Amino acid sequence: MQSAPEGRRLPGGGHAWLSRYVRPAVLAAASAALLIGVLRVLDHGQALFPGDRPGWGFALLTGIVVAHLVALGRDRWWGFGSGSGAALALSMLLLYGWLPAVLVSLSVVTLAGAARRDRWPQALLHGAIDVLGVGAAALVLAAWGERPSIEHRWEPAAWEATTALQLLLGALAYLVLTRALHWLSSDPPGGLPSMAGTALLKQALMALALLCVAPLIVVVAVGKPLLLPLFAVPLIALDFTFWMARARVEDQLIDPLTGLPNRQWLLERTRGALDEAERAGERAALLLIDLDSFRSVNDTLGHLAGDQLLLRVADRIGGCLPPGAEAARLGGDEFAVLLPAVESVTSAQHAARALVGALSAPLDLGGLTLVVEASAGVAVFPEHAPEAEGLLRRADVAMYDAKNDRSGVEVYDASRDGNTPDRLALLGDLRRALDTGEIELHYQPKVRFDGAVAGLEALLRWRHPERGKVPPDEFIAIAETSGLMPRLTEYVLETALGQLARWRAQGLTVPVAVNVSPRDVHSPGFAGTVAARLARHGVPPGSLQLEITEHVMLEDPQLAADTLAGLTGHGVRMSLDDFGTGYSSLVHLRRLPVSELKIDRSFVARLTVDSEDAEIVRCTIDLAHSLGLVVVAEGVEDDETWERLRDLGCDAVQGWLVAAAMPAAETTAWLRARAGGPGPAEDVPVEGQAVG
């Protein structure tokens, strides 16, 4: 079998290395066989081709078939070969023997190939394979004692009851050998099992067609040779049947817009690549690439421009593929790249970054210069998945992580995947835990450097009956990706406000901060819901502080801004958490209505040992103070860090040095102790002042 037509070439093949050795062997064997055959015929004084009326009829029929193939001017017949040429060769073999049959086959293959100069190597290979295939069929007939020649034709009058079996076995010998040699000497279409199975089915149909047509040609050649040219019609129809069958197979594996292979091809090719990688003890990787703003191109410029953009993107991906890599389009603006062999996860990540970088170069689209931004996810075998479907799904998860984080490229991280069996089980347990009260709210203090309590942060804790303590980052991530986050936020707000009301009744008027996710902020009516809860519990809005991250501004900035404005309008205070780890901190800091800024623990942890982190912290404090914001440092765990932050002008700290997160009862005792006495009428100092 040969490659797919130009412009629709399917990468593939697991035996490309083998084809380099098979091709010269086939050419050498066919040349030797043809030379020996010609010499033997000439040595016996025999003719190379019949000069009788049937011979001239065959010559005319062969000429018509060749003219048809040349006039067609297409490549499709290279895929499954020419059914008309095979039928002619088999009929010549039955009547005149091996050498005339070979000459007919060579005429069809080489003359049609000569019409395309770039096809000469393939034409020679086809001709060589047909020489050996016809020879195999001749050997089958010889095993039955039939050795037709120009001088001693095997005419239908001599056929017997066993002839049908001889014809069947001869046709099968021809087909099996030629198909096997085509398969070994060139990459199959896509190298896929589905294509191989379809090919075998089509070859069975070809065998039936050969069996039916070839004997009829012989009968007509002997009885009415002038009618032989009329067989051009069914033979050409036979060719079209195979071309159309191949086209349908290709259409199932090729994206019609870009000409790249599609999802079905990718999955089957990936299965083969993973099998090869496993046998070789190597890694393979799958990269999933998605355009970040393709919808806006469609909406603004129209779908025609969108299609042109996809074509340009496909060309760019194809032009910068690493050696051995294969690209596919999965649909919409999603593309995939298979790396059959990679050295490490890092090398796969580097390949993805190179592709994303190549796509980001400006391109001209109908006179308009566009910059295409893309996100890519990376999944590597065997680290991330053992099978093709799992690898594709996990590359998809990583791609969405890259899109959400605006990081460009992300490698699959199981902790961020909410669809693993273990995490799905944990999701069910989380739902049950909310119903049974396993989820608890602990409170961690924020303290000023003069000892006053600046507030408390409400933190979720879950002790699973079987797993033990489940890290908050793990189950909160599950809640965010499963749709359970609104219920979790409802529980935190309700519990925290209820505790605030009880503390206020005891004279402990300390503000409490609650973390809310971007999904909460983007929920319609969230500000009104918070205000209603405050009123129901009788808690002043200023006692509640909502901690948000910069990611709230990434998905829908206008909706987020409206929600935050509504919250601050009700009197709720806002705190910006994890400052410095977002996408564009300064831009968001200017737009967010926050009164407090929290420096992420990743900077605080190395404050005393890393001069760059120390400078970042200093600049952050100065910037926040210039904007009138209070600065809180997270993750303070030692005296040296405390002192350094105090010298830098930080307003408050939070961390194990002050106190770990505590249940409500322990927090109450801690607050009373800080207030200087156990009585309920004692007030807790907030921001350096006694509050009553």
XYZ file of C-alpha atoms in Angstrom:
692
model
C 0.000 0.000 0.000
C 1.141 3.512 -0.651
C 0.844 6.814 1.067
C -2.313 8.840 1.040
C -2.831 11.355 -1.733
C -0.831 14.543 -1.745
C -2.334 17.160 0.551
C -4.040 14.406 2.529
C -1.010 12.430 3.662
C -1.525 10.475 6.825
C 1.558 10.102 8.953
C 2.048 6.723 10.387
C 3.671 3.446 10.027
C 5.374 1.413 12.665
C 7.681 -0.255 10.147
C 9.285 2.694 8.310
C 12.694 1.287 9.225
C 11.746 -2.061 7.654
C 10.669 -0.492 4.376
C 14.215 0.762 3.781
C 15.394 -2.843 3.531
C 12.350 -4.351 1.806
C 12.260 -1.960 -1.159
C 15.712 -2.762 -2.573
C 15.136 -6.467 -1.944
C 11.845 -6.364 -3.883
C 13.414 -4.458 -6.776
C 16.359 -6.844 -6.917
C 14.208 -9.997 -6.767
C 11.780 -8.730 -9.418
C 14.602 -7.639 -11.730
C 16.290 -11.022 -11.405
C 13.048 -12.910 -12.011
C 12.158 -10.800 -15.053
C 15.640 -11.128 -16.517
C 15.657 -14.901 -16.069
C 12.203 -15.194 -17.593
C 13.099 -13.115 -20.642
C 16.372 -14.993 -21.204
C 14.672 -18.382 -20.959
C 11.987 -17.366 -23.456
C 14.544 -15.957 -25.882
C 16.771 -18.993 -25.412
C 13.902 -21.238 -26.520
C 13.146 -18.998 -29.483
C 9.742 -18.085 -28.103
C 7.891 -14.770 -28.413
C 7.712 -12.312 -25.523
C 4.141 -11.278 -26.287
C 1.407 -12.997 -28.303
C 0.990 -11.695 -31.832
C -2.339 -13.371 -32.476
C -5.707 -11.680 -32.470
C -6.329 -12.208 -28.717
C -2.870 -10.763 -28.060
C -3.680 -7.645 -30.040
C -7.015 -7.434 -28.206
C -5.189 -7.569 -24.881
C -2.773 -4.901 -26.091
C -5.640 -2.621 -27.085
C -7.458 -3.214 -23.780
C -4.254 -2.518 -21.879
C -3.799 0.716 -23.807
C -7.320 1.859 -22.920
C -6.768 1.106 -19.228
C -3.423 2.956 -19.223
C -4.966 5.931 -21.024
C -7.734 6.000 -18.437
C -5.254 6.049 -15.552
C -3.110 8.729 -17.200
C -6.094 10.912 -18.083
C -7.432 10.596 -14.565
C -4.503 12.616 -13.281
C -5.078 11.643 -9.658
C -3.179 9.696 -7.043
C -5.923 7.645 -5.472
C -5.185 4.508 -7.472
C -1.790 4.251 -5.818
C -3.472 3.263 -2.558
C -4.926 -0.158 -3.336
C -3.337 -0.516 -6.741
C -5.185 -0.782 -10.011
C -7.860 -3.459 -9.948
C -8.056 -3.284 -13.740
C -4.324 -3.980 -14.087
C -4.540 -6.960 -11.733
C -7.493 -8.446 -13.628
C -5.670 -8.044 -16.947
C -2.520 -9.621 -15.550
C -4.397 -12.624 -14.130
C -6.305 -13.204 -17.378
C -3.058 -13.044 -19.375
C -1.508 -15.517 -16.927
C -4.383 -17.971 -17.422
C -4.166 -17.824 -21.188
C -0.506 -17.102 -22.074
C 1.562 -17.678 -18.945
C 3.809 -15.683 -16.637
C 5.919 -13.478 -18.930
C 3.077 -11.933 -21.023
C 1.132 -11.372 -17.787
C 4.126 -9.572 -16.281
C 4.487 -7.385 -19.379
C 0.822 -6.359 -19.178
C 1.106 -5.599 -15.469
C 4.296 -3.589 -15.986
C 2.644 -1.655 -18.797
C -0.274 -0.629 -16.636
C 1.801 0.296 -13.613
C 4.866 1.900 -15.166
C 3.182 3.733 -18.037
C 0.584 5.256 -15.735
C 3.334 6.160 -13.293
C 5.426 7.722 -16.030
C 2.720 10.327 -16.517
C 3.795 11.684 -13.133
C 7.548 12.136 -13.114
C 7.605 12.495 -9.353
C 6.027 9.021 -9.136
C 8.803 7.139 -10.917
C 10.184 5.489 -7.744
C 6.716 4.326 -6.771
C 6.008 3.162 -10.312
C 9.136 1.010 -10.287
C 8.240 -0.390 -6.879
C 4.691 -1.203 -8.009
C 6.003 -2.889 -11.123
C 8.486 -4.980 -9.145
C 5.818 -6.090 -6.686
C 3.470 -7.057 -9.520
C 6.234 -9.112 -11.145
C 6.592 -11.122 -7.944
C 2.825 -11.334 -7.420
C 2.179 -12.702 -10.899
C 5.054 -15.111 -10.335
C 3.398 -16.388 -7.155
C 0.143 -17.009 -9.031
C 2.082 -18.802 -11.802
C 3.712 -21.082 -9.248
C 0.284 -22.038 -7.884
C -0.890 -22.964 -11.369
C 2.357 -24.857 -12.000
C 1.757 -26.870 -8.853
C -1.417 -28.153 -10.553
C 0.520 -28.922 -13.707
C -0.660 -25.882 -15.644
C 2.130 -23.962 -17.421
C 0.473 -21.830 -20.125
C 2.646 -20.157 -22.777
C 2.195 -18.236 -25.989
C 2.769 -21.435 -27.967
C 0.561 -23.572 -25.706
C -2.369 -21.546 -24.497
C -4.576 -22.764 -21.633
C -7.916 -22.313 -23.365
C -11.313 -22.535 -21.643
C -12.087 -25.737 -23.555
C -9.430 -27.473 -21.436
C -10.755 -26.217 -18.132
C -12.068 -28.794 -15.657
C -14.064 -28.878 -12.443
C -10.939 -28.149 -10.390
C -10.160 -25.031 -12.402
C -12.272 -22.833 -10.113
C -10.114 -23.847 -7.155
C -6.938 -23.188 -9.138
C -8.185 -19.743 -10.107
C -9.080 -18.956 -6.510
C -5.720 -20.055 -5.138
C -3.838 -18.219 -7.896
C -5.721 -14.994 -7.224
C -5.117 -15.339 -3.482
C -1.401 -15.971 -4.024
C -1.158 -12.831 -6.133
C -3.087 -10.735 -3.613
C -1.399 -12.012 -0.473
C 2.107 -11.500 -1.803
C 1.492 -8.102 -3.419
C -0.412 -6.723 -0.413
C 2.237 -8.005 2.002
C 5.050 -6.470 -0.036
C 3.181 -3.168 -0.367
C 2.611 -3.140 3.381
C 6.259 -3.866 4.189
C 7.809 -1.614 1.581
C 5.802 1.532 2.318
C 3.942 3.065 5.206
C 0.271 2.049 5.295
C -2.303 4.841 5.326
C -1.850 6.075 8.839
C -0.327 2.799 9.982
C -3.572 2.103 11.790
C -5.266 -1.181 12.658
C -8.579 0.145 11.365
C -7.009 0.906 8.005
C -5.387 -2.525 7.928
C -8.700 -4.201 8.636
C -10.452 -2.148 5.975
C -7.662 -2.934 3.527
C -8.020 -6.662 4.111
C -11.748 -6.431 3.497
C -11.197 -4.562 0.244
C -8.606 -7.102 -0.833
C -11.156 -9.876 -0.289
C -13.530 -7.982 -2.564
C -10.741 -7.568 -5.106
C -10.096 -11.308 -5.021
C -13.748 -11.964 -5.794
C -13.691 -9.415 -8.622
C -10.532 -10.946 -10.088
C -11.967 -14.425 -9.870
C -15.115 -13.347 -11.682
C -13.640 -11.044 -14.327
C -10.379 -12.756 -15.324
C -11.920 -16.034 -16.612
C -14.550 -14.064 -18.538
C -11.805 -12.042 -20.223
C -10.095 -15.297 -21.258
C -13.335 -16.726 -22.658
C -13.992 -13.591 -24.721
C -10.341 -13.381 -25.836
C -10.482 -16.899 -27.271
C -13.983 -16.721 -28.710
C -14.467 -13.073 -29.706
C -11.140 -11.179 -29.335
C -12.556 -8.113 -31.062
C -14.858 -7.631 -28.067
C -11.980 -7.484 -25.581
C -11.836 -3.639 -25.539
C -15.398 -3.652 -24.196
C -14.014 -5.019 -20.908
C -12.535 -1.552 -20.345
C -15.918 -0.489 -18.923
C -16.179 -3.058 -16.079
C -12.424 -2.840 -15.388
C -12.516 0.945 -15.040
C -15.624 0.599 -12.884
C -13.663 -1.835 -10.721
C -10.933 0.776 -10.270
C -13.472 3.424 -9.290
C -14.953 1.057 -6.722
C -11.626 0.725 -4.969
C -10.830 4.421 -5.219
C -14.161 5.338 -3.663
C -13.690 2.776 -0.910
C -10.283 4.237 -0.103
C -11.684 7.760 -0.134
C -14.325 6.776 2.431
C -11.659 5.265 4.662
C -9.511 8.386 4.374
C -12.461 10.677 5.088
C -13.030 8.822 8.344
C -9.483 9.639 9.439
C -8.857 13.096 7.963
C -10.098 16.515 8.988
C -11.779 17.919 5.860
C -10.717 21.532 6.510
C -7.017 21.280 7.312
C -6.179 17.899 5.780
C -4.666 16.832 9.090
C -5.579 13.501 10.666
C -8.537 13.598 13.032
C -9.315 12.326 16.550
C -9.928 8.723 15.461
C -6.567 8.606 13.723
C -4.854 10.185 16.715
C -6.233 7.637 19.177
C -5.322 4.654 17.025
C -1.901 6.026 16.147
C -1.270 6.800 19.820
C -2.141 3.217 20.756
C 0.517 1.985 18.363
C 3.051 4.545 19.592
C 2.466 3.541 23.222
C 2.937 -0.121 22.357
C 6.234 0.696 20.665
C 7.342 2.900 23.571
C 6.508 0.163 26.065
C 8.495 -2.434 24.128
C 11.457 -0.081 23.866
C 11.228 1.079 27.462
C 10.772 4.695 26.339
C 8.364 7.531 26.999
C 5.781 8.953 24.625
C 3.868 12.204 24.992
C 0.652 13.785 23.803
C 0.316 17.563 23.499
C -3.111 19.182 23.276
C -3.191 22.731 21.896
C -6.165 25.084 22.061
C -6.395 28.632 20.679
C -7.282 31.130 23.419
C -9.308 33.664 21.437
C -10.610 31.763 18.424
C -14.253 32.486 19.252
C -13.640 36.224 19.081
C -12.153 35.799 15.598
C -15.252 33.930 14.451
C -17.604 36.461 16.052
C -15.723 39.504 14.761
C -14.435 38.469 11.343
C -16.806 35.639 10.440
C -16.484 31.886 10.089
C -14.655 32.105 6.771
C -11.866 34.057 8.462
C -11.955 31.537 11.287
C -11.423 28.700 8.811
C -8.526 30.566 7.218
C -6.995 31.054 10.646
C -7.272 27.335 11.385
C -5.540 26.559 8.091
C -2.704 28.919 8.959
C -2.398 27.423 12.434
C -2.329 23.909 10.988
C 0.464 24.960 8.606
C 2.446 26.469 11.456
C 2.096 23.419 13.642
C 3.117 21.178 10.770
C 6.098 23.392 10.002
C 7.593 23.328 13.505
C 6.981 19.747 14.586
C 9.911 18.033 16.317
C 11.456 15.101 14.412
C 9.122 12.105 14.448
C 6.171 14.073 15.809
C 2.729 13.854 14.194
C -0.067 16.420 14.320
C -3.853 16.077 14.226
C -6.890 18.335 14.480
C -9.448 17.157 17.012
C -12.175 19.635 16.113
C -12.913 23.326 16.541
C -9.698 25.080 17.511
C -8.163 22.030 19.195
C -5.018 20.443 17.796
C -2.926 17.568 19.099
C 0.694 16.564 18.611
C 1.924 13.031 19.240
C 5.547 12.621 20.287
C 6.190 8.880 19.837
C 9.464 9.068 21.772
C 10.562 11.676 24.349
C 13.421 11.628 26.795
C 11.525 13.077 29.747
C 8.505 15.038 30.890
C 10.636 18.169 30.719
C 11.558 17.600 27.066
C 7.883 17.142 26.202
C 7.119 20.382 28.019
C 9.868 22.157 26.074
C 8.403 20.860 22.800
C 4.983 22.209 23.798
C 6.458 25.607 24.663
C 8.204 25.738 21.294
C 4.920 25.038 19.490
C 2.991 27.623 21.518
C 5.782 30.117 20.899
C 5.691 29.477 17.158
C 1.943 30.032 17.088
C 2.276 33.362 18.909
C 4.187 34.979 16.038
C 2.019 37.552 14.195
C 0.261 36.329 11.073
C -1.514 38.120 8.269
C -5.159 37.223 7.737
C -6.725 39.029 4.820
C -4.640 42.145 5.414
C -5.248 42.078 9.177
C -2.340 41.219 11.458
C -3.339 38.843 14.248
C -1.430 37.459 17.205
C -2.648 33.980 18.096
C -2.289 32.933 21.714
C -2.575 29.268 22.546
C -2.591 27.028 25.606
C -1.094 23.550 25.633
C -1.444 20.581 27.944
C 1.163 17.837 28.214
C 0.613 14.225 29.246
C 3.400 11.651 29.186
C 3.344 7.857 28.976
C 3.736 5.975 31.275
C 3.798 8.584 34.085
C 0.341 10.021 33.486
C -1.635 7.285 31.740
C -1.029 3.778 30.372
C -3.410 3.992 27.409
C -4.232 6.370 24.557
C -7.654 7.496 25.785
C -6.344 8.267 29.257
C -3.362 10.144 27.858
C -5.619 12.295 25.671
C -7.992 13.042 28.532
C -5.169 14.034 30.856
C -3.557 16.209 28.219
C -6.964 17.881 27.960
C -7.041 18.449 31.745
C -3.551 19.976 31.600
C -4.554 22.174 28.672
C -7.485 23.637 30.617
C -5.173 24.212 33.585
C -2.883 26.185 31.266
C -5.852 28.128 29.910
C -7.205 28.941 33.384
C -3.778 29.911 34.736
C -2.814 31.819 31.586
C 0.523 30.014 31.815
C 0.760 28.847 28.186
C 1.842 25.270 28.932
C 1.019 22.937 31.811
C 1.987 19.338 32.493
C -0.744 17.061 33.797
C -1.086 17.288 37.582
C -3.219 14.606 39.230
C -3.971 16.919 42.167
C -5.825 19.237 39.787
C -7.759 16.503 38.034
C -11.207 16.038 39.468
C -12.018 13.016 37.316
C -9.679 10.310 38.581
C -11.444 7.359 40.254
C -9.876 8.273 43.590
C -10.965 11.897 43.341
C -14.442 10.945 42.205
C -14.728 8.772 45.299
C -13.445 11.681 47.388
C -16.073 13.941 45.822
C -18.813 11.581 46.992
C -17.268 11.530 50.461
C -17.134 15.339 50.460
C -20.848 15.573 49.754
C -21.529 13.186 52.601
C -19.140 15.067 54.903
C -21.079 18.297 54.389
C -24.271 16.470 55.339
C -22.848 14.735 58.411
C -20.792 17.607 59.817
C -17.347 16.090 59.194
C -16.220 19.378 57.668
C -15.175 21.842 60.355
C -14.202 25.486 60.350
C -11.011 26.449 62.129
C -9.760 29.978 62.714
C -6.208 31.297 62.393
C -5.348 34.675 63.959
C -3.757 37.647 62.246
C -1.755 39.715 64.732
C -0.186 43.163 64.559
C 3.369 43.752 65.756
C 2.080 45.540 68.860
C 0.265 42.365 69.902
C -3.227 43.441 68.883
C -5.409 40.927 67.051
C -6.063 42.175 63.522
C -8.601 39.466 62.740
C -9.167 35.776 62.104
C -9.182 33.739 58.916
C -11.750 30.956 58.658
C -10.139 27.793 57.254
C -11.777 24.505 56.316
C -10.595 21.260 57.884
C -11.724 17.725 57.078
C -10.823 14.589 58.957
C -11.929 11.677 56.782
C -12.978 8.564 58.743
C -10.676 6.387 56.613
C -8.156 8.731 54.970
C -7.495 10.874 58.011
C -6.758 14.556 57.428
C -7.484 15.572 53.845
C -5.433 18.603 52.703
C -7.714 21.608 52.112
C -6.131 22.322 48.725
C -7.140 18.825 47.597
C -10.814 18.831 48.513
C -11.325 22.504 47.676
C -9.946 21.834 44.185
C -12.438 18.969 43.862
C -15.263 21.248 44.935
C -14.248 23.939 42.430
C -14.189 21.527 39.479
C -17.330 19.596 40.402
C -19.933 22.284 41.025
C -19.873 21.666 44.774
C -18.119 24.972 45.519
C -21.305 27.053 46.023
C -22.477 24.612 48.676
C -19.071 24.657 50.380
C -19.031 28.472 50.363
C -22.571 28.510 51.770
C -21.422 26.265 54.619
C -18.369 28.444 55.385
C -20.346 31.699 55.344
C -23.172 30.314 57.439
C -20.816 28.777 60.009
C -18.497 31.774 60.191
C -21.324 34.309 60.543
C -23.009 32.165 63.180
C -19.747 32.034 65.143
C -19.240 35.762 64.702
C -22.679 36.369 66.188
C -21.872 34.139 69.182
C -18.532 35.871 69.763
C -20.190 39.261 69.603
C -22.712 38.094 72.179
C -19.733 37.237 74.402
C -18.092 40.615 73.794
C -15.468 39.297 71.395
C -15.753 41.614 68.411
C -13.023 40.392 66.131
C -13.485 40.422 62.334
C -13.385 37.138 60.439
C -12.081 36.629 56.892
C -13.641 34.012 54.620
C -12.068 32.807 51.364
C -14.322 32.874 48.305
C -13.517 31.375 44.927
C -13.800 33.031 41.500
C -16.850 30.839 40.875
C -18.563 32.399 43.905
C -17.822 35.932 42.721
C -19.152 35.121 39.242
C -22.398 33.664 40.615
C -25.358 36.013 39.969
C -26.729 37.532 43.151
C -23.744 36.595 45.315
C -23.451 40.080 46.872
C -27.133 40.124 47.792
C -26.901 36.635 49.304
C -23.995 37.683 51.554
C -25.858 40.820 52.672
C -28.953 38.754 53.516
C -26.901 36.339 55.635
C -25.285 39.209 57.525
C -28.689 40.675 58.296
C -30.116 37.325 59.409
C -27.286 36.738 61.892
C -27.238 40.350 63.053
C -23.558 40.768 62.185
C -22.297 44.198 61.033
C -20.931 44.007 57.463
C -17.590 45.420 58.608
C -17.022 42.304 60.753
C -16.856 40.134 57.618
C -13.910 40.190 55.286
C -13.884 38.247 52.029
C -10.519 37.061 50.740
C -10.274 36.858 46.960
C -7.458 36.193 44.484
C -6.565 37.959 41.267
C -8.083 35.085 39.283
C -11.562 36.542 39.891
C -10.749 39.133 37.209
C -9.622 36.681 34.538
C -12.849 35.004 33.358
C -15.406 37.836 33.387
C -13.828 41.071 34.651
C -16.993 43.142 34.375
C -19.177 40.685 36.303
C -16.481 40.317 38.965
C -16.135 44.090 39.302
C -19.916 44.511 39.667
C -20.112 41.789 42.335
C -17.193 43.192 44.340
C -18.622 46.700 44.109
C -21.926 45.351 45.424
C -20.186 43.673 48.375
C -18.204 46.754 49.339
C -21.356 48.802 48.887
C -22.974 46.682 51.622
C -19.976 47.405 53.865
C -18.156 44.087 53.464
C -14.371 44.470 53.455
C -12.224 42.818 50.805
C -8.738 41.306 51.084
C -6.503 40.311 48.179
C -4.988 36.902 48.932
C -1.850 35.292 47.437
C -0.596 38.602 46.086
C 2.232 38.281 43.568
C 1.294 34.863 42.201
C -1.365 36.014 39.720
C -1.251 36.893 36.035
C -0.991 40.707 36.145
C -0.996 41.777 39.762
C -0.593 45.536 39.379
C -3.428 45.850 36.884
C -5.792 43.883 39.087
C -4.688 45.628 42.268
C -5.699 48.936 40.743
C -9.136 47.614 39.772
C -10.041 45.588 42.865
C -11.855 47.366 45.763
C -9.680 45.834 48.486
C -8.559 47.297 51.814
C -6.044 44.594 52.686
C -3.272 42.838 50.799
C -1.815 39.485 51.840
C 1.709 38.592 50.735
C 1.874 34.970 49.637
C 3.759 32.562 51.881
C 6.023 31.561 48.977
C 7.767 34.957 49.289
C 7.652 35.135 53.076
C 9.193 31.679 53.562
C 12.502 32.726 51.939
C 12.506 36.299 53.115
C 15.600 35.890 55.331
C 17.647 33.765 52.914
C 16.780 35.129 49.462
C 17.565 38.758 48.699
C 15.246 38.783 45.656
C 12.267 37.601 47.705
C 13.138 40.170 50.379
C 13.130 42.916 47.752
C 9.784 41.708 46.387
C 8.280 41.837 49.877
C 9.692 45.322 50.502
C 8.367 46.681 47.206
C 4.980 45.069 47.810
C 4.672 46.683 51.245
C 5.656 50.101 49.896
C 3.215 49.776 46.974
C 0.333 48.690 49.208
C 0.942 51.509 51.678
C 1.034 54.032 48.863
C -2.460 52.820 47.928
C -3.678 52.984 51.533
C -3.855 49.196 52.015
C -3.097 47.147 55.096
C -0.420 44.486 54.491
C -0.551 41.029 56.055
C 2.250 38.463 55.620
C 1.254 34.787 55.519
C 3.293 31.812 56.641
C 5.385 33.443 59.379
C 7.029 30.605 61.297
C 10.124 32.004 63.037
C 11.260 35.041 65.006
C 13.775 36.148 62.384
C 11.071 36.438 59.734
C 8.837 38.299 62.239
C 11.549 40.842 62.943
C 12.406 41.314 59.291
C 8.787 41.957 58.396
C 8.461 44.429 61.244
C 11.539 46.300 59.994
C 10.061 46.397 56.475
C 6.892 48.041 57.794
C 4.457 45.130 57.414
C 1.213 45.727 59.338
C 0.316 42.222 60.526
C 1.394 38.604 60.304
C -0.278 35.218 60.175
C 1.339 31.847 60.694
C 2.364 29.126 63.108
C 4.592 31.521 65.046
C 1.432 33.316 66.168
C -0.961 30.365 66.265
C -2.117 27.497 64.112
C -5.682 27.300 62.883
C -7.882 26.247 65.821
C -11.452 24.979 66.286
C -14.011 27.541 67.434
C -13.796 26.578 71.140
C -9.994 26.854 71.218
C -10.146 30.106 69.282
C -12.543 31.500 71.870
C -10.145 30.616 74.681
C -7.227 32.099 72.741
C -9.101 35.350 72.125
C -10.031 35.687 75.778
C -6.452 35.089 76.806
C -5.233 37.772 74.386
C -7.899 40.130 75.721
C -6.397 39.869 79.193
C -9.113 37.933 81.007
C -11.685 35.147 80.760
C -14.789 37.213 81.268
C -17.271 37.474 78.411
C -17.416 41.246 78.773
C -13.764 41.632 77.917
C -13.029 43.081 74.495
C -10.413 41.844 72.078
C -8.143 44.601 70.687
C -8.555 44.973 66.966
C -6.042 46.939 64.919
C -4.481 48.360 68.072
C -7.728 49.644 69.578
C -10.126 48.284 72.163
C -13.400 47.565 70.499
C -16.584 47.122 72.488
